[in-house]
Amino acid sequence: MKKKRKLKKGAFLLALVLILGIAGITVYFTYDLFLTDNSPQEQEKSALEKLEDQGIKPVSKENFVNEANTLLSKGYTPDEINQIYEYMSDKNILAILDAPYKDLKEFYKISNFEFSKLERYISYQENNNVSMQDAVTQVNLNLDEKFYETIETISDPDAVTVLVNKSHALPSDYVPSNLVSIPSYPNYQIREEAVTDFENLLAAAKLENVFIIPYSTYRSYDKQNKLYNNYLNRDPVEVVDTYSARPGHSEHQTGLALDVRSSTLSDNLTDEDYEWMLNNSYKYGFIIRYPKGHSEITGYQEEPWHLRYIGIEHATKVHELGITYDEYYDLYLTSH
Ligand SMILES: [Zn+2]
């Protein structure tokens, strides 16, 4: 009898221990789940929420929280961090994480900076000894690629400020609608907008004993095509491309370009006449489109004889800045 009672007591104690044990474990886990956030997932979640509170959009990427916090500690604003994750490759994000903040900040201040091209700017700047501003402008002009690699068809060919170069082509059927003869040289045609200013330029030059004669003005797409192909019979393509535009890429098709010569030469300007042109043509709305020392930007050898009409206001600014029209166009006439 005594033994039986002892057994009952033992079973009761065992049950009690089990019940208390289960209850204890339950309390422990409940506490852990609801009252603490010590698990790695919880920590990650709350860190992400902290970033979101500051305006940083979460990105599903391993290590995002760490990276975003590193960028914050480097001084990037939440907006900048959002842009970085929107546009950049993983490779460049790693590069930025290693780089000081100023390297990127300077890009943000550049007016013609386009974030989607940031990777190209960074690698262009690494490979060329240029300022960040120049890296941006030159990449915008596709100079990080081979000439003629990317070609955009011009949508506003009638604009007096139209940019025609190796990456901006005129439609093959484009013919200016207002070509007129130059009164003093009726065999040559240019756009009506440029005629009076050209006559004024000739008159002003004459007063200073500079005698200029036009010898090639408007050229159709077909004429440029024949010209370019004739040159190909003479020189390899890499050479021809430095002195002749491929069809669609010639400013002569706009009716706003003129090749002029000194009265004493058949196809060029004397040094004195060129000097006069450099110092004065802008007053009449004309620029020397392919000046000396800018071949890497324009893609052409120096052409003292090639004038391009862009109007007095813009020609004056291009003259004052001493930059090519390609750069001027990207800096001041394109929206970014
Ligand atoms: Zn020309």
Short mmCIF file of C-alpha atoms and ligand atoms in Angstrom, two decimals:
data_model
loop_
_atom_site.label_atom_id
_atom_site.label_comp_id
_atom_site.label_asym_id
_atom_site.label_seq_id
_atom_site.Cartn_x
_atom_site.Cartn_y
_atom_site.Cartn_z
CA MET A 1 0.00 0.00 0.00
CA LYS A 2 2.73 2.39 1.05
CA LYS A 3 4.70 1.53 -2.11
CA LYS A 4 1.72 2.26 -4.35
CA ARG A 5 1.21 5.71 -2.78
CA LYS A 6 4.91 6.45 -3.28
CA LEU A 7 4.58 5.59 -7.00
CA LYS A 8 1.57 7.85 -7.41
CA LYS A 9 3.46 10.66 -5.78
CA GLY A 10 6.40 10.05 -8.15
CA ALA A 11 4.18 10.20 -11.25
CA PHE A 12 2.59 13.39 -10.01
CA LEU A 13 5.97 15.06 -9.50
CA LEU A 14 7.16 13.96 -12.96
CA ALA A 15 4.02 15.38 -14.55
CA LEU A 16 4.50 18.62 -12.66
CA VAL A 17 8.12 18.90 -13.83
CA LEU A 18 7.03 18.26 -17.44
CA ILE A 19 4.23 20.83 -17.27
CA LEU A 20 6.47 23.44 -15.72
CA GLY A 21 9.20 22.65 -18.26
CA ILE A 22 6.89 23.05 -21.26
CA ALA A 23 5.44 26.24 -19.79
CA GLY A 24 8.94 27.57 -19.21
CA ILE A 25 10.07 26.86 -22.75
CA THR A 26 6.89 28.44 -24.14
CA VAL A 27 7.40 31.58 -22.06
CA TYR A 28 11.02 31.74 -23.13
CA PHE A 29 10.24 31.56 -26.84
CA THR A 30 7.26 33.88 -26.57
CA TYR A 31 9.44 36.39 -24.83
CA ASP A 32 12.08 36.01 -27.50
CA LEU A 33 9.56 36.42 -30.34
CA PHE A 34 7.55 39.31 -28.97
CA LEU A 35 9.61 41.15 -26.44
CA THR A 36 13.11 41.19 -27.92
CA ASP A 37 14.53 41.76 -31.44
CA ASN A 38 17.80 40.04 -31.03
CA SER A 39 17.48 37.68 -34.00
CA PRO A 40 19.55 38.60 -37.07
CA GLN A 41 16.37 38.87 -39.18
CA GLU A 42 14.83 41.27 -36.67
CA GLN A 43 17.97 43.37 -36.54
CA GLU A 44 18.05 43.57 -40.35
CA LYS A 45 14.39 44.50 -40.45
CA SER A 46 14.72 47.32 -37.97
CA ALA A 47 17.90 48.61 -39.67
CA LEU A 48 16.01 48.68 -42.97
CA GLU A 49 13.15 50.57 -41.33
CA LYS A 50 15.60 53.10 -39.98
CA LEU A 51 16.94 53.63 -43.52
CA GLU A 52 13.41 53.94 -44.90
CA ASP A 53 12.58 56.55 -42.27
CA GLN A 54 15.43 58.62 -43.72
CA GLY A 55 14.03 58.30 -47.25
CA ILE A 56 16.15 55.44 -48.57
CA LYS A 57 14.24 53.00 -50.75
CA PRO A 58 14.95 49.38 -49.72
CA VAL A 59 16.72 47.21 -52.27
CA SER A 60 16.59 43.44 -52.11
CA LYS A 61 20.28 42.83 -52.20
CA GLU A 62 22.57 41.01 -49.84
CA ASN A 63 24.45 43.44 -47.61
CA PHE A 64 22.26 46.39 -48.67
CA VAL A 65 21.88 47.69 -45.11
CA ASN A 66 25.62 47.73 -44.56
CA GLU A 67 26.28 49.36 -47.91
CA ALA A 68 23.62 52.03 -47.46
CA ASN A 69 24.96 52.84 -44.00
CA THR A 70 28.48 53.06 -45.38
CA LEU A 71 27.26 55.48 -48.07
CA LEU A 72 25.44 57.53 -45.41
CA SER A 73 28.58 57.67 -43.30
CA LYS A 74 30.52 58.90 -46.35
CA GLY A 75 28.06 61.78 -46.63
CA TYR A 76 25.74 60.64 -49.41
CA THR A 77 22.20 61.94 -49.04
CA PRO A 78 19.30 59.46 -49.13
CA ASP A 79 18.39 60.84 -52.58
CA GLU A 80 21.86 60.18 -53.88
CA ILE A 81 21.82 56.68 -52.41
CA ASN A 82 18.52 55.97 -54.16
CA GLN A 83 20.03 57.16 -57.44
CA ILE A 84 23.13 55.06 -56.95
CA TYR A 85 21.04 51.90 -56.51
CA GLU A 86 18.76 52.84 -59.39
CA TYR A 87 21.48 53.40 -61.97
CA MET A 88 24.71 51.76 -60.97
CA SER A 89 26.12 48.32 -61.60
CA ASP A 90 27.29 46.25 -58.60
CA LYS A 91 30.85 46.78 -59.75
CA ASN A 92 30.55 50.55 -59.60
CA ILE A 93 28.70 50.50 -56.28
CA LEU A 94 31.67 48.63 -54.85
CA ALA A 95 33.98 51.24 -56.37
CA ILE A 96 31.95 54.05 -54.80
CA LEU A 97 31.98 52.32 -51.42
CA ASP A 98 35.78 52.45 -51.60
CA ALA A 99 36.01 55.99 -52.98
CA PRO A 100 35.85 59.26 -51.07
CA TYR A 101 32.58 61.15 -51.35
CA LYS A 102 33.95 64.08 -53.34
CA ASP A 103 34.59 61.94 -56.40
CA LEU A 104 30.89 61.62 -57.00
CA LYS A 105 29.78 64.93 -55.61
CA GLU A 106 31.65 66.78 -58.35
CA PHE A 107 29.64 64.94 -60.95
CA TYR A 108 26.38 66.06 -59.36
CA LYS A 109 27.39 69.71 -59.76
CA ILE A 110 28.06 69.42 -63.49
CA SER A 111 25.15 70.89 -65.45
CA ASN A 112 25.26 68.42 -68.35
CA PHE A 113 25.80 65.43 -66.06
CA GLU A 114 23.50 62.49 -66.78
CA PHE A 115 23.36 59.92 -64.02
CA SER A 116 22.59 57.08 -66.43
CA LYS A 117 26.02 57.70 -68.02
CA LEU A 118 27.91 57.75 -64.72
CA GLU A 119 29.65 54.45 -65.38
CA ARG A 120 30.92 55.78 -68.70
CA TYR A 121 32.13 59.02 -67.06
CA ILE A 122 34.02 57.11 -64.39
CA SER A 123 35.81 54.79 -66.78
CA TYR A 124 36.46 57.64 -69.26
CA GLN A 125 38.04 59.71 -66.53
CA GLU A 126 40.14 56.76 -65.44
CA ASN A 127 41.45 56.24 -68.98
CA ASN A 128 41.93 59.88 -69.99
CA ASN A 129 43.68 62.71 -68.26
CA VAL A 130 40.71 65.10 -68.23
CA SER A 131 38.68 67.03 -65.67
CA MET A 132 35.35 65.62 -64.55
CA GLN A 133 33.53 68.38 -66.45
CA ASP A 134 35.35 67.41 -69.64
CA ALA A 135 34.75 63.72 -68.99
CA VAL A 136 31.01 64.39 -68.78
CA THR A 137 30.90 66.56 -71.93
CA GLN A 138 33.12 64.24 -73.93
CA VAL A 139 31.16 61.13 -72.97
CA ASN A 140 27.92 62.95 -73.80
CA LEU A 141 29.49 63.50 -77.23
CA ASN A 142 30.19 59.73 -77.38
CA LEU A 143 33.95 60.31 -77.47
CA ASP A 144 34.42 57.23 -75.30
CA GLU A 145 33.34 55.27 -78.36
CA LYS A 146 34.73 55.05 -81.86
CA PHE A 147 33.49 57.76 -84.23
CA TYR A 148 30.27 56.75 -86.02
CA GLU A 149 29.64 53.94 -83.46
CA THR A 150 26.48 55.54 -82.06
CA ILE A 151 24.45 57.60 -84.52
CA GLU A 152 21.39 59.63 -83.64
CA THR A 153 19.18 60.98 -86.42
CA ILE A 154 18.62 64.71 -86.01
CA SER A 155 14.98 65.55 -85.28
CA ASP A 156 15.19 69.32 -85.89
CA PRO A 157 17.37 69.67 -89.02
CA ASP A 158 15.97 73.15 -89.76
CA ALA A 159 17.28 74.67 -86.50
CA VAL A 160 19.99 77.27 -87.16
CA THR A 161 21.80 75.81 -84.13
CA VAL A 162 21.57 72.20 -85.36
CA LEU A 163 24.52 70.02 -84.32
CA VAL A 164 25.77 67.83 -87.17
CA ASN A 165 28.72 65.62 -86.36
CA LYS A 166 29.85 62.00 -86.44
CA SER A 167 27.17 60.90 -83.98
CA HIS A 168 24.38 63.24 -85.18
CA ALA A 169 23.16 62.58 -88.72
CA LEU A 170 20.78 64.52 -90.92
CA PRO A 171 18.00 62.47 -92.55
CA SER A 172 19.17 61.41 -96.02
CA ASP A 173 16.19 63.16 -97.63
CA TYR A 174 16.73 66.44 -95.79
CA VAL A 175 16.97 69.48 -98.06
CA PRO A 176 16.71 72.98 -96.52
CA SER A 177 13.56 74.70 -97.75
CA ASN A 178 14.98 78.22 -97.94
CA LEU A 179 18.23 77.98 -99.88
CA VAL A 180 19.06 81.24 -101.64
CA SER A 181 21.91 82.46 -103.84
CA ILE A 182 24.59 84.61 -102.25
CA PRO A 183 24.12 87.98 -104.01
CA SER A 184 27.85 88.56 -104.66
CA TYR A 185 28.40 84.92 -105.68
CA PRO A 186 25.12 83.83 -107.32
CA ASN A 187 26.41 80.36 -108.16
CA TYR A 188 26.55 79.48 -104.49
CA GLN A 189 23.57 78.80 -102.25
CA ILE A 190 23.17 78.98 -98.48
CA ARG A 191 20.18 79.26 -96.12
CA GLU A 192 18.36 82.55 -96.20
CA GLU A 193 19.09 83.20 -92.48
CA ALA A 194 22.82 83.35 -93.14
CA VAL A 195 22.96 85.43 -96.34
CA THR A 196 22.91 88.98 -94.99
CA ASP A 197 25.43 88.19 -92.26
CA PHE A 198 27.72 86.53 -94.81
CA GLU A 199 27.57 89.57 -97.09
CA ASN A 200 28.35 91.77 -94.07
CA LEU A 201 31.32 89.55 -93.24
CA LEU A 202 32.67 89.85 -96.82
CA ALA A 203 32.27 93.64 -96.70
CA ALA A 204 33.97 93.98 -93.30
CA ALA A 205 36.84 91.77 -94.44
CA LYS A 206 37.32 93.78 -97.63
CA LEU A 207 37.67 96.98 -95.58
CA GLU A 208 40.70 95.39 -93.95
CA ASN A 209 42.13 94.08 -97.22
CA VAL A 210 41.00 90.50 -96.60
CA PHE A 211 39.49 89.11 -99.80
CA ILE A 212 37.41 85.99 -99.23
CA ILE A 213 35.65 83.89 -101.86
CA PRO A 214 33.22 81.00 -101.23
CA TYR A 215 34.03 77.81 -103.11
CA SER A 216 31.75 75.17 -101.62
CA THR A 217 28.45 75.88 -99.86
CA TYR A 218 25.26 73.78 -99.81
CA ARG A 219 25.80 70.14 -100.76
CA SER A 220 23.05 67.54 -101.06
CA TYR A 221 23.23 64.14 -99.37
CA ASP A 222 23.91 62.52 -102.76
CA LYS A 223 26.68 64.94 -103.62
CA GLN A 224 28.34 64.29 -100.23
CA ASN A 225 27.96 60.55 -100.81
CA LYS A 226 29.79 60.79 -104.16
CA LEU A 227 32.47 63.04 -102.71
CA TYR A 228 33.14 60.75 -99.75
CA ASN A 229 33.26 57.65 -101.95
CA ASN A 230 35.67 59.33 -104.36
CA TYR A 231 37.99 60.00 -101.46
CA LEU A 232 37.77 56.32 -100.50
CA ASN A 233 39.35 55.47 -103.87
CA ARG A 234 42.31 57.61 -102.85
CA ASP A 235 42.81 57.00 -99.11
CA PRO A 236 41.94 54.34 -96.50
CA VAL A 237 38.71 54.97 -94.59
CA GLU A 238 40.49 56.00 -91.35
CA VAL A 239 42.25 58.76 -93.26
CA VAL A 240 39.22 59.88 -95.29
CA ASP A 241 37.20 60.18 -92.08
CA THR A 242 39.61 62.83 -90.79
CA TYR A 243 38.92 65.19 -93.69
CA SER A 244 35.58 64.26 -95.23
CA ALA A 245 32.20 63.69 -93.63
CA ARG A 246 30.20 60.59 -94.39
CA PRO A 247 26.89 61.34 -96.14
CA GLY A 248 24.32 62.68 -93.65
CA HIS A 249 27.10 63.88 -91.38
CA SER A 250 28.17 66.93 -93.39
CA GLU A 251 27.26 70.44 -92.23
CA HIS A 252 27.16 71.40 -95.90
CA GLN A 253 23.83 69.55 -96.15
CA THR A 254 22.31 72.08 -93.72
CA GLY A 255 23.00 75.03 -96.03
CA LEU A 256 24.64 76.76 -93.06
CA ALA A 257 28.26 75.86 -93.85
CA LEU A 258 30.64 77.44 -96.35
CA ASP A 259 34.16 76.63 -97.42
CA VAL A 260 35.91 79.88 -98.22
CA ARG A 261 39.31 80.68 -99.72
CA SER A 262 41.61 83.63 -99.94
CA SER A 263 41.52 85.22 -103.39
CA THR A 264 45.17 84.19 -103.81
CA LEU A 265 44.67 80.49 -102.94
CA SER A 266 42.57 77.78 -104.57
CA ASP A 267 41.22 76.03 -101.46
CA ASN A 268 42.52 77.59 -98.26
CA LEU A 269 43.05 80.80 -96.34
CA THR A 270 46.37 82.59 -96.04
CA ASP A 271 47.63 82.82 -92.44
CA GLU A 272 46.71 86.50 -92.34
CA ASP A 273 43.20 85.88 -93.63
CA TYR A 274 42.74 82.98 -91.23
CA GLU A 275 43.82 85.21 -88.36
CA TRP A 276 41.26 87.81 -89.42
CA MET A 277 38.57 85.12 -89.63
CA LEU A 278 39.43 83.76 -86.17
CA ASN A 279 39.15 87.22 -84.66
CA ASN A 280 36.15 88.55 -86.56
CA SER A 281 33.84 85.95 -88.11
CA TYR A 282 31.82 85.54 -84.90
CA LYS A 283 30.66 89.16 -85.20
CA TYR A 284 28.69 88.01 -88.25
CA GLY A 285 27.43 84.76 -86.73
CA PHE A 286 30.10 82.43 -88.17
CA ILE A 287 32.52 80.14 -86.37
CA ILE A 288 35.56 78.22 -87.57
CA ARG A 289 33.94 74.84 -87.05
CA TYR A 290 37.09 72.66 -87.08
CA PRO A 291 39.76 74.76 -85.40
CA LYS A 292 43.35 73.82 -84.73
CA GLY A 293 44.01 71.64 -81.67
CA HIS A 294 40.48 70.26 -81.33
CA SER A 295 40.62 67.24 -83.64
CA GLU A 296 39.99 64.80 -80.80
CA ILE A 297 36.64 66.45 -80.15
CA THR A 298 35.54 67.21 -83.70
CA GLY A 299 37.06 64.13 -85.32
CA TYR A 300 38.41 66.28 -88.16
CA GLN A 301 41.75 67.75 -89.09
CA GLU A 302 42.00 71.50 -88.76
CA GLU A 303 39.93 73.16 -91.50
CA PRO A 304 40.59 76.91 -91.49
CA TRP A 305 38.32 77.35 -94.50
CA HIS A 306 35.15 75.76 -93.13
CA LEU A 307 32.73 78.33 -91.69
CA ARG A 308 29.49 77.44 -89.97
CA TYR A 309 26.67 79.88 -89.36
CA ILE A 310 25.01 79.64 -85.91
CA GLY A 311 23.89 83.27 -85.48
CA ILE A 312 25.72 86.16 -83.82
CA GLU A 313 24.68 85.44 -80.21
CA HIS A 314 25.89 81.84 -80.13
CA ALA A 315 28.95 82.49 -82.34
CA THR A 316 30.03 85.21 -79.90
CA LYS A 317 29.73 82.84 -76.93
CA VAL A 318 31.58 80.03 -78.71
CA HIS A 319 34.33 82.53 -79.59
CA GLU A 320 34.56 83.80 -75.99
CA LEU A 321 34.64 80.29 -74.50
CA GLY A 322 37.19 79.01 -77.03
CA ILE A 323 35.52 75.60 -77.22
CA THR A 324 34.22 73.55 -80.14
CA TYR A 325 30.63 73.83 -81.23
CA ASP A 326 30.13 70.17 -80.25
CA GLU A 327 31.01 71.00 -76.64
CA TYR A 328 29.05 74.26 -76.66
CA TYR A 329 25.96 72.48 -77.94
CA ASP A 330 26.12 69.83 -75.22
CA LEU A 331 26.82 72.36 -72.48
CA TYR A 332 24.33 75.08 -73.39
CA LEU A 333 21.86 73.93 -76.02
CA THR A 334 20.89 70.43 -74.90
CA SER A 335 18.60 69.63 -71.99
CA HIS A 336 20.01 66.97 -69.66
ZN ZN B 1 33.48 72.35 -95.45
#
